Amino acid sequence: MHAQRRGGTTDRTYARLREDVLDGVLAPGAVLAELEQSARLGVSRTPVREAFARLVHDGLARPVGGRGLVVAPLDLADLEHLYDVREALEVKAARLAARSGAGFGGFVRRFAHAPDLVTTGDLDRYYAVTAEFDAAVDAAVANPWLVRALDDVRTHLVRIRRLARHDPDRLVAAASEHRLIAEALDDGDADLAAHAVHVHLHRSRTHFRDRLHAREESA
């Protein structure tokens, strides 16, 4: 029973710390100290220590000589590495999803209306549509290893989006790009789907590269 309680505390502590890293409450490069975080979260140091180990495993924290752990930095090099992996995975996923016979017509219509969500400031619903689309593609792919790798990449993309902040013009453009991807998937055209994903990721990479570069220049 004691082990179960400790495991539950560790899970909750990890979930909170992970959320704080993704939301930027714990900024890239911030020192992660057991005593400080245990006091902040109101738990003992043991679940914090165990949660830290999980953050390191996720790539969200990094050991630094003489300083313990820090929140993993995010710089332009990280962005390029992340997008290299993302492109390889998502292009393959698009090809598999297009060949699956799964219907994506509903997403074509939803992405056609997604710009309205941006103009009204309903970004939670906008991101919900993209998350549901990702989940539908994952289900169509039916490859747990590929999906697991994509989940890992998406975790770090959340951090990049938070750092770069929302750009309404980019979100509207991204909705159109997602609509084209959904159309190709619905038509079962693997080559067109792969090309549409490639274009979307190229524009996304360029956008975030520019935003992170400007952020580093102003730091």
PDB file of C-alpha atoms in Angstrom:
ATOM      1  CA  MET A   1       0.000   0.000   0.000  1.00  0.00           C
ATOM      2  CA  HIS A   2       2.827   2.392   0.888  1.00  0.00           C
ATOM      3  CA  ALA A   3       4.520   1.678  -2.457  1.00  0.00           C
ATOM      4  CA  GLN A   4       1.239   2.378  -4.274  1.00  0.00           C
ATOM      5  CA  ARG A   5       0.819   5.703  -2.476  1.00  0.00           C
ATOM      6  CA  ARG A   6       4.404   6.681  -3.270  1.00  0.00           C
ATOM      7  CA  GLY A   7       3.912   5.691  -6.903  1.00  0.00           C
ATOM      8  CA  GLY A   8       0.784   7.827  -7.095  1.00  0.00           C
ATOM      9  CA  THR A   9       2.607  10.783  -5.577  1.00  0.00           C
ATOM     10  CA  THR A  10       5.464  10.350  -8.031  1.00  0.00           C
ATOM     11  CA  ASP A  11       3.036  10.197 -10.968  1.00  0.00           C
ATOM     12  CA  ARG A  12       1.287  13.386  -9.854  1.00  0.00           C
ATOM     13  CA  THR A  13       4.596  15.133  -9.211  1.00  0.00           C
ATOM     14  CA  TYR A  14       5.911  14.104 -12.612  1.00  0.00           C
ATOM     15  CA  ALA A  15       2.706  15.221 -14.339  1.00  0.00           C
ATOM     16  CA  ARG A  16       2.887  18.634 -12.666  1.00  0.00           C
ATOM     17  CA  LEU A  17       6.570  19.155 -13.440  1.00  0.00           C
ATOM     18  CA  ARG A  18       6.094  17.994 -17.034  1.00  0.00           C
ATOM     19  CA  GLU A  19       3.197  20.405 -17.486  1.00  0.00           C
ATOM     20  CA  ASP A  20       5.233  23.251 -16.003  1.00  0.00           C
ATOM     21  CA  VAL A  21       8.103  22.535 -18.398  1.00  0.00           C
ATOM     22  CA  LEU A  22       5.805  22.356 -21.436  1.00  0.00           C
ATOM     23  CA  ASP A  23       3.954  25.528 -20.416  1.00  0.00           C
ATOM     24  CA  GLY A  24       7.166  27.436 -19.780  1.00  0.00           C
ATOM     25  CA  VAL A  25       6.553  27.900 -16.053  1.00  0.00           C
ATOM     26  CA  LEU A  26       9.904  26.161 -15.720  1.00  0.00           C
ATOM     27  CA  ALA A  27      11.822  27.891 -18.495  1.00  0.00           C
ATOM     28  CA  PRO A  28      14.533  26.320 -20.672  1.00  0.00           C
ATOM     29  CA  GLY A  29      17.805  26.333 -18.754  1.00  0.00           C
ATOM     30  CA  ALA A  30      16.135  26.729 -15.335  1.00  0.00           C
ATOM     31  CA  VAL A  31      17.877  24.833 -12.542  1.00  0.00           C
ATOM     32  CA  LEU A  32      15.828  21.955 -11.119  1.00  0.00           C
ATOM     33  CA  ALA A  33      16.577  21.587  -7.406  1.00  0.00           C
ATOM     34  CA  GLU A  34      14.943  18.809  -5.386  1.00  0.00           C
ATOM     35  CA  LEU A  35      14.499  20.885  -2.244  1.00  0.00           C
ATOM     36  CA  GLU A  36      13.015  23.866  -4.074  1.00  0.00           C
ATOM     37  CA  GLN A  37      10.568  21.792  -6.110  1.00  0.00           C
ATOM     38  CA  SER A  38       9.515  19.624  -3.167  1.00  0.00           C
ATOM     39  CA  ALA A  39       8.659  22.795  -1.224  1.00  0.00           C
ATOM     40  CA  ARG A  40       6.843  24.330  -4.205  1.00  0.00           C
ATOM     41  CA  LEU A  41       4.777  21.225  -4.856  1.00  0.00           C
ATOM     42  CA  GLY A  42       4.266  20.233  -1.233  1.00  0.00           C
ATOM     43  CA  VAL A  43       5.743  16.744  -1.524  1.00  0.00           C
ATOM     44  CA  SER A  44       8.815  15.000  -0.171  1.00  0.00           C
ATOM     45  CA  ARG A  45      12.086  14.941  -2.077  1.00  0.00           C
ATOM     46  CA  THR A  46      11.757  11.258  -3.071  1.00  0.00           C
ATOM     47  CA  PRO A  47       8.906  11.673  -5.615  1.00  0.00           C
ATOM     48  CA  VAL A  48      10.594  14.811  -6.926  1.00  0.00           C
ATOM     49  CA  ARG A  49      13.828  12.878  -7.451  1.00  0.00           C
ATOM     50  CA  GLU A  50      11.944  10.088  -9.227  1.00  0.00           C
ATOM     51  CA  ALA A  51      10.012  12.592 -11.338  1.00  0.00           C
ATOM     52  CA  PHE A  52      13.285  14.296 -12.314  1.00  0.00           C
ATOM     53  CA  ALA A  53      14.589  10.963 -13.604  1.00  0.00           C
ATOM     54  CA  ARG A  54      11.513  10.616 -15.800  1.00  0.00           C
ATOM     55  CA  LEU A  55      11.960  14.134 -17.157  1.00  0.00           C
ATOM     56  CA  VAL A  56      15.547  13.276 -18.095  1.00  0.00           C
ATOM     57  CA  HIS A  57      14.302  10.124 -19.836  1.00  0.00           C
ATOM     58  CA  ASP A  58      11.784  12.254 -21.779  1.00  0.00           C
ATOM     59  CA  GLY A  59      14.502  14.700 -22.833  1.00  0.00           C
ATOM     60  CA  LEU A  60      12.819  17.518 -20.908  1.00  0.00           C
ATOM     61  CA  ALA A  61      15.604  17.826 -18.334  1.00  0.00           C
ATOM     62  CA  ARG A  62      19.342  17.520 -18.707  1.00  0.00           C
ATOM     63  CA  PRO A  63      22.188  16.946 -16.250  1.00  0.00           C
ATOM     64  CA  VAL A  64      24.723  19.759 -16.063  1.00  0.00           C
ATOM     65  CA  GLY A  65      28.078  19.285 -14.416  1.00  0.00           C
ATOM     66  CA  GLY A  66      28.173  20.874 -10.973  1.00  0.00           C
ATOM     67  CA  ARG A  67      24.594  22.178 -11.216  1.00  0.00           C
ATOM     68  CA  GLY A  68      22.526  19.025 -10.988  1.00  0.00           C
ATOM     69  CA  LEU A  69      19.682  19.205 -13.491  1.00  0.00           C
ATOM     70  CA  VAL A  70      18.320  21.971 -15.681  1.00  0.00           C
ATOM     71  CA  VAL A  71      15.273  22.183 -17.908  1.00  0.00           C
ATOM     72  CA  ALA A  72      16.490  21.113 -21.344  1.00  0.00           C
ATOM     73  CA  PRO A  73      17.364  24.170 -23.434  1.00  0.00           C
ATOM     74  CA  LEU A  74      15.689  24.826 -26.763  1.00  0.00           C
ATOM     75  CA  ASP A  75      17.764  26.556 -29.393  1.00  0.00           C
ATOM     76  CA  LEU A  76      17.979  26.681 -33.164  1.00  0.00           C
ATOM     77  CA  ALA A  77      20.058  23.504 -33.313  1.00  0.00           C
ATOM     78  CA  ASP A  78      17.419  21.653 -31.299  1.00  0.00           C
ATOM     79  CA  LEU A  79      14.744  22.954 -33.662  1.00  0.00           C
ATOM     80  CA  GLU A  80      16.570  21.676 -36.742  1.00  0.00           C
ATOM     81  CA  HIS A  81      17.186  18.253 -35.202  1.00  0.00           C
ATOM     82  CA  LEU A  82      13.581  17.980 -34.100  1.00  0.00           C
ATOM     83  CA  TYR A  83      12.199  18.895 -37.503  1.00  0.00           C
ATOM     84  CA  ASP A  84      14.530  16.477 -39.283  1.00  0.00           C
ATOM     85  CA  VAL A  85      13.031  13.666 -37.219  1.00  0.00           C
ATOM     86  CA  ARG A  86       9.502  15.056 -37.468  1.00  0.00           C
ATOM     87  CA  GLU A  87       9.633  15.179 -41.257  1.00  0.00           C
ATOM     88  CA  ALA A  88      10.854  11.598 -41.567  1.00  0.00           C
ATOM     89  CA  LEU A  89       8.116  10.329 -39.248  1.00  0.00           C
ATOM     90  CA  GLU A  90       5.192  12.422 -40.487  1.00  0.00           C
ATOM     91  CA  VAL A  91       5.853  11.860 -44.180  1.00  0.00           C
ATOM     92  CA  LYS A  92       5.907   8.110 -43.555  1.00  0.00           C
ATOM     93  CA  ALA A  93       2.769   8.362 -41.406  1.00  0.00           C
ATOM     94  CA  ALA A  94       0.978  10.281 -44.177  1.00  0.00           C
ATOM     95  CA  ARG A  95       1.779   7.609 -46.734  1.00  0.00           C
ATOM     96  CA  LEU A  96       0.543   4.834 -44.452  1.00  0.00           C
ATOM     97  CA  ALA A  97      -2.606   6.743 -43.479  1.00  0.00           C
ATOM     98  CA  ALA A  98      -3.441   7.481 -47.129  1.00  0.00           C
ATOM     99  CA  ARG A  99      -3.247   3.775 -47.938  1.00  0.00           C
ATOM    100  CA  SER A 100      -5.347   2.750 -44.940  1.00  0.00           C
ATOM    101  CA  GLY A 101      -8.730   3.612 -46.440  1.00  0.00           C
ATOM    102  CA  ALA A 102      -9.650   5.699 -43.397  1.00  0.00           C
ATOM    103  CA  GLY A 103     -11.931   8.634 -44.124  1.00  0.00           C
ATOM    104  CA  PHE A 104     -10.683  12.172 -43.473  1.00  0.00           C
ATOM    105  CA  GLY A 105     -13.476  14.142 -45.139  1.00  0.00           C
ATOM    106  CA  GLY A 106     -14.686  15.451 -41.796  1.00  0.00           C
ATOM    107  CA  PHE A 107     -11.298  17.021 -41.161  1.00  0.00           C
ATOM    108  CA  VAL A 108     -11.318  18.671 -44.593  1.00  0.00           C
ATOM    109  CA  ARG A 109     -14.466  20.506 -43.536  1.00  0.00           C
ATOM    110  CA  ARG A 110     -13.222  21.271 -40.036  1.00  0.00           C
ATOM    111  CA  PHE A 111      -9.944  22.744 -41.252  1.00  0.00           C
ATOM    112  CA  ALA A 112     -11.865  24.849 -43.774  1.00  0.00           C
ATOM    113  CA  HIS A 113     -13.569  26.518 -40.796  1.00  0.00           C
ATOM    114  CA  ALA A 114     -10.497  26.540 -38.521  1.00  0.00           C
ATOM    115  CA  PRO A 115      -9.418  30.082 -39.536  1.00  0.00           C
ATOM    116  CA  ASP A 116     -12.653  31.343 -37.962  1.00  0.00           C
ATOM    117  CA  LEU A 117     -11.455  29.922 -34.641  1.00  0.00           C
ATOM    118  CA  VAL A 118      -8.252  31.944 -34.960  1.00  0.00           C
ATOM    119  CA  THR A 119     -10.013  35.211 -35.777  1.00  0.00           C
ATOM    120  CA  THR A 120     -12.376  34.767 -32.812  1.00  0.00           C
ATOM    121  CA  GLY A 121      -9.489  33.885 -30.495  1.00  0.00           C
ATOM    122  CA  ASP A 122     -10.762  30.375 -29.789  1.00  0.00           C
ATOM    123  CA  LEU A 123      -7.296  28.837 -29.945  1.00  0.00           C
ATOM    124  CA  ASP A 124      -8.139  25.978 -27.597  1.00  0.00           C
ATOM    125  CA  ARG A 125     -10.652  24.649 -30.124  1.00  0.00           C
ATOM    126  CA  TYR A 126      -8.194  25.275 -32.958  1.00  0.00           C
ATOM    127  CA  TYR A 127      -5.518  23.179 -31.293  1.00  0.00           C
ATOM    128  CA  ALA A 128      -8.126  20.571 -30.358  1.00  0.00           C
ATOM    129  CA  VAL A 129      -8.889  20.072 -34.066  1.00  0.00           C
ATOM    130  CA  THR A 130      -5.207  19.576 -34.888  1.00  0.00           C
ATOM    131  CA  ALA A 131      -4.795  17.176 -31.948  1.00  0.00           C
ATOM    132  CA  GLU A 132      -7.803  15.127 -33.091  1.00  0.00           C
ATOM    133  CA  PHE A 133      -6.388  15.076 -36.611  1.00  0.00           C
ATOM    134  CA  ASP A 134      -3.063  13.778 -35.313  1.00  0.00           C
ATOM    135  CA  ALA A 135      -4.912  11.087 -33.348  1.00  0.00           C
ATOM    136  CA  ALA A 136      -6.893  10.061 -36.448  1.00  0.00           C
ATOM    137  CA  VAL A 137      -3.704   9.788 -38.496  1.00  0.00           C
ATOM    138  CA  ASP A 138      -2.089   7.747 -35.722  1.00  0.00           C
ATOM    139  CA  ALA A 139      -5.057   5.372 -35.675  1.00  0.00           C
ATOM    140  CA  ALA A 140      -4.923   4.988 -39.459  1.00  0.00           C
ATOM    141  CA  VAL A 141      -1.182   4.309 -39.380  1.00  0.00           C
ATOM    142  CA  ALA A 142      -1.710   1.422 -36.940  1.00  0.00           C
ATOM    143  CA  ASN A 143       2.005   1.240 -36.113  1.00  0.00           C
ATOM    144  CA  PRO A 144       2.577   1.589 -32.355  1.00  0.00           C
ATOM    145  CA  TRP A 145       6.325   2.140 -32.737  1.00  0.00           C
ATOM    146  CA  LEU A 146       5.851   4.982 -35.211  1.00  0.00           C
ATOM    147  CA  VAL A 147       3.106   6.525 -33.083  1.00  0.00           C
ATOM    148  CA  ARG A 148       5.280   6.350 -29.973  1.00  0.00           C
ATOM    149  CA  ALA A 149       8.104   8.162 -31.769  1.00  0.00           C
ATOM    150  CA  LEU A 150       5.666  10.820 -33.000  1.00  0.00           C
ATOM    151  CA  ASP A 151       4.335  11.333 -29.467  1.00  0.00           C
ATOM    152  CA  ASP A 152       7.856  12.052 -28.272  1.00  0.00           C
ATOM    153  CA  VAL A 153       8.418  14.598 -31.043  1.00  0.00           C
ATOM    154  CA  ARG A 154       5.076  16.297 -30.365  1.00  0.00           C
ATOM    155  CA  THR A 155       5.976  16.741 -26.716  1.00  0.00           C
ATOM    156  CA  HIS A 156       8.924  18.920 -27.657  1.00  0.00           C
ATOM    157  CA  LEU A 157       6.929  20.758 -30.321  1.00  0.00           C
ATOM    158  CA  VAL A 158       4.629  22.014 -27.568  1.00  0.00           C
ATOM    159  CA  ARG A 159       7.602  23.762 -25.995  1.00  0.00           C
ATOM    160  CA  ILE A 160       8.586  25.385 -29.287  1.00  0.00           C
ATOM    161  CA  ARG A 161       5.042  26.678 -29.827  1.00  0.00           C
ATOM    162  CA  ARG A 162       4.976  28.162 -26.330  1.00  0.00           C
ATOM    163  CA  LEU A 163       8.316  29.891 -26.809  1.00  0.00           C
ATOM    164  CA  ALA A 164       7.457  31.260 -30.240  1.00  0.00           C
ATOM    165  CA  ARG A 165       3.979  32.405 -29.106  1.00  0.00           C
ATOM    166  CA  HIS A 166       0.877  32.378 -31.251  1.00  0.00           C
ATOM    167  CA  ASP A 167       0.969  34.034 -34.670  1.00  0.00           C
ATOM    168  CA  PRO A 168      -2.574  34.340 -36.103  1.00  0.00           C
ATOM    169  CA  ASP A 169      -1.362  34.604 -39.704  1.00  0.00           C
ATOM    170  CA  ARG A 170       0.697  31.444 -39.351  1.00  0.00           C
ATOM    171  CA  LEU A 171      -2.188  29.562 -37.718  1.00  0.00           C
ATOM    172  CA  VAL A 172      -4.539  30.484 -40.564  1.00  0.00           C
ATOM    173  CA  ALA A 173      -1.959  29.327 -43.110  1.00  0.00           C
ATOM    174  CA  ALA A 174      -1.372  26.105 -41.164  1.00  0.00           C
ATOM    175  CA  ALA A 175      -5.113  25.378 -41.209  1.00  0.00           C
ATOM    176  CA  SER A 176      -5.073  25.569 -45.010  1.00  0.00           C
ATOM    177  CA  GLU A 177      -2.028  23.293 -45.123  1.00  0.00           C
ATOM    178  CA  HIS A 178      -3.751  20.768 -42.850  1.00  0.00           C
ATOM    179  CA  ARG A 179      -6.840  20.884 -45.072  1.00  0.00           C
ATOM    180  CA  LEU A 180      -4.734  19.949 -48.095  1.00  0.00           C
ATOM    181  CA  ILE A 181      -3.177  17.069 -46.157  1.00  0.00           C
ATOM    182  CA  ALA A 182      -6.620  15.860 -45.081  1.00  0.00           C
ATOM    183  CA  GLU A 183      -7.889  16.046 -48.672  1.00  0.00           C
ATOM    184  CA  ALA A 184      -4.985  13.934 -49.934  1.00  0.00           C
ATOM    185  CA  LEU A 185      -5.511  11.396 -47.145  1.00  0.00           C
ATOM    186  CA  ASP A 186      -9.231  11.224 -47.874  1.00  0.00           C
ATOM    187  CA  ASP A 187      -8.493  10.650 -51.568  1.00  0.00           C
ATOM    188  CA  GLY A 188      -6.016   7.907 -50.692  1.00  0.00           C
ATOM    189  CA  ASP A 189      -3.223   9.686 -52.591  1.00  0.00           C
ATOM    190  CA  ALA A 190      -0.061   8.737 -50.691  1.00  0.00           C
ATOM    191  CA  ASP A 191       2.310  10.797 -52.866  1.00  0.00           C
ATOM    192  CA  LEU A 192       0.210  13.950 -52.603  1.00  0.00           C
ATOM    193  CA  ALA A 193      -0.236  13.470 -48.853  1.00  0.00           C
ATOM    194  CA  ALA A 194       3.509  13.100 -48.382  1.00  0.00           C
ATOM    195  CA  HIS A 195       4.151  16.222 -50.474  1.00  0.00           C
ATOM    196  CA  ALA A 196       1.535  18.235 -48.559  1.00  0.00           C
ATOM    197  CA  VAL A 197       3.124  17.217 -45.260  1.00  0.00           C
ATOM    198  CA  HIS A 198       6.564  18.165 -46.574  1.00  0.00           C
ATOM    199  CA  VAL A 199       5.320  21.648 -47.570  1.00  0.00           C
ATOM    200  CA  HIS A 200       3.567  22.144 -44.233  1.00  0.00           C
ATOM    201  CA  LEU A 201       6.637  21.151 -42.232  1.00  0.00           C
ATOM    202  CA  HIS A 202       8.948  23.306 -44.358  1.00  0.00           C
ATOM    203  CA  ARG A 203       6.784  26.363 -43.673  1.00  0.00           C
ATOM    204  CA  SER A 204       6.404  25.468 -40.014  1.00  0.00           C
ATOM    205  CA  ARG A 205      10.149  24.973 -39.586  1.00  0.00           C
ATOM    206  CA  THR A 206      10.889  28.312 -41.274  1.00  0.00           C
ATOM    207  CA  HIS A 207       8.352  30.123 -39.104  1.00  0.00           C
ATOM    208  CA  PHE A 208       9.648  28.749 -35.817  1.00  0.00           C
ATOM    209  CA  ARG A 209      13.270  29.189 -36.906  1.00  0.00           C
ATOM    210  CA  ASP A 210      12.623  32.883 -37.491  1.00  0.00           C
ATOM    211  CA  ARG A 211      10.798  33.260 -34.176  1.00  0.00           C
ATOM    212  CA  LEU A 212      13.461  31.478 -32.137  1.00  0.00           C
ATOM    213  CA  HIS A 213      16.220  33.420 -33.898  1.00  0.00           C
ATOM    214  CA  ALA A 214      14.499  36.695 -33.021  1.00  0.00           C
ATOM    215  CA  ARG A 215      14.054  35.504 -29.435  1.00  0.00           C
ATOM    216  CA  GLU A 216      17.763  34.632 -29.131  1.00  0.00           C
ATOM    217  CA  GLU A 217      18.755  37.972 -30.673  1.00  0.00           C
ATOM    218  CA  SER A 218      16.665  39.886 -28.109  1.00  0.00           C
ATOM    219  CA  ALA A 219      17.863  37.827 -25.130  1.00  0.00           C
TER     220      ALA A 219
END
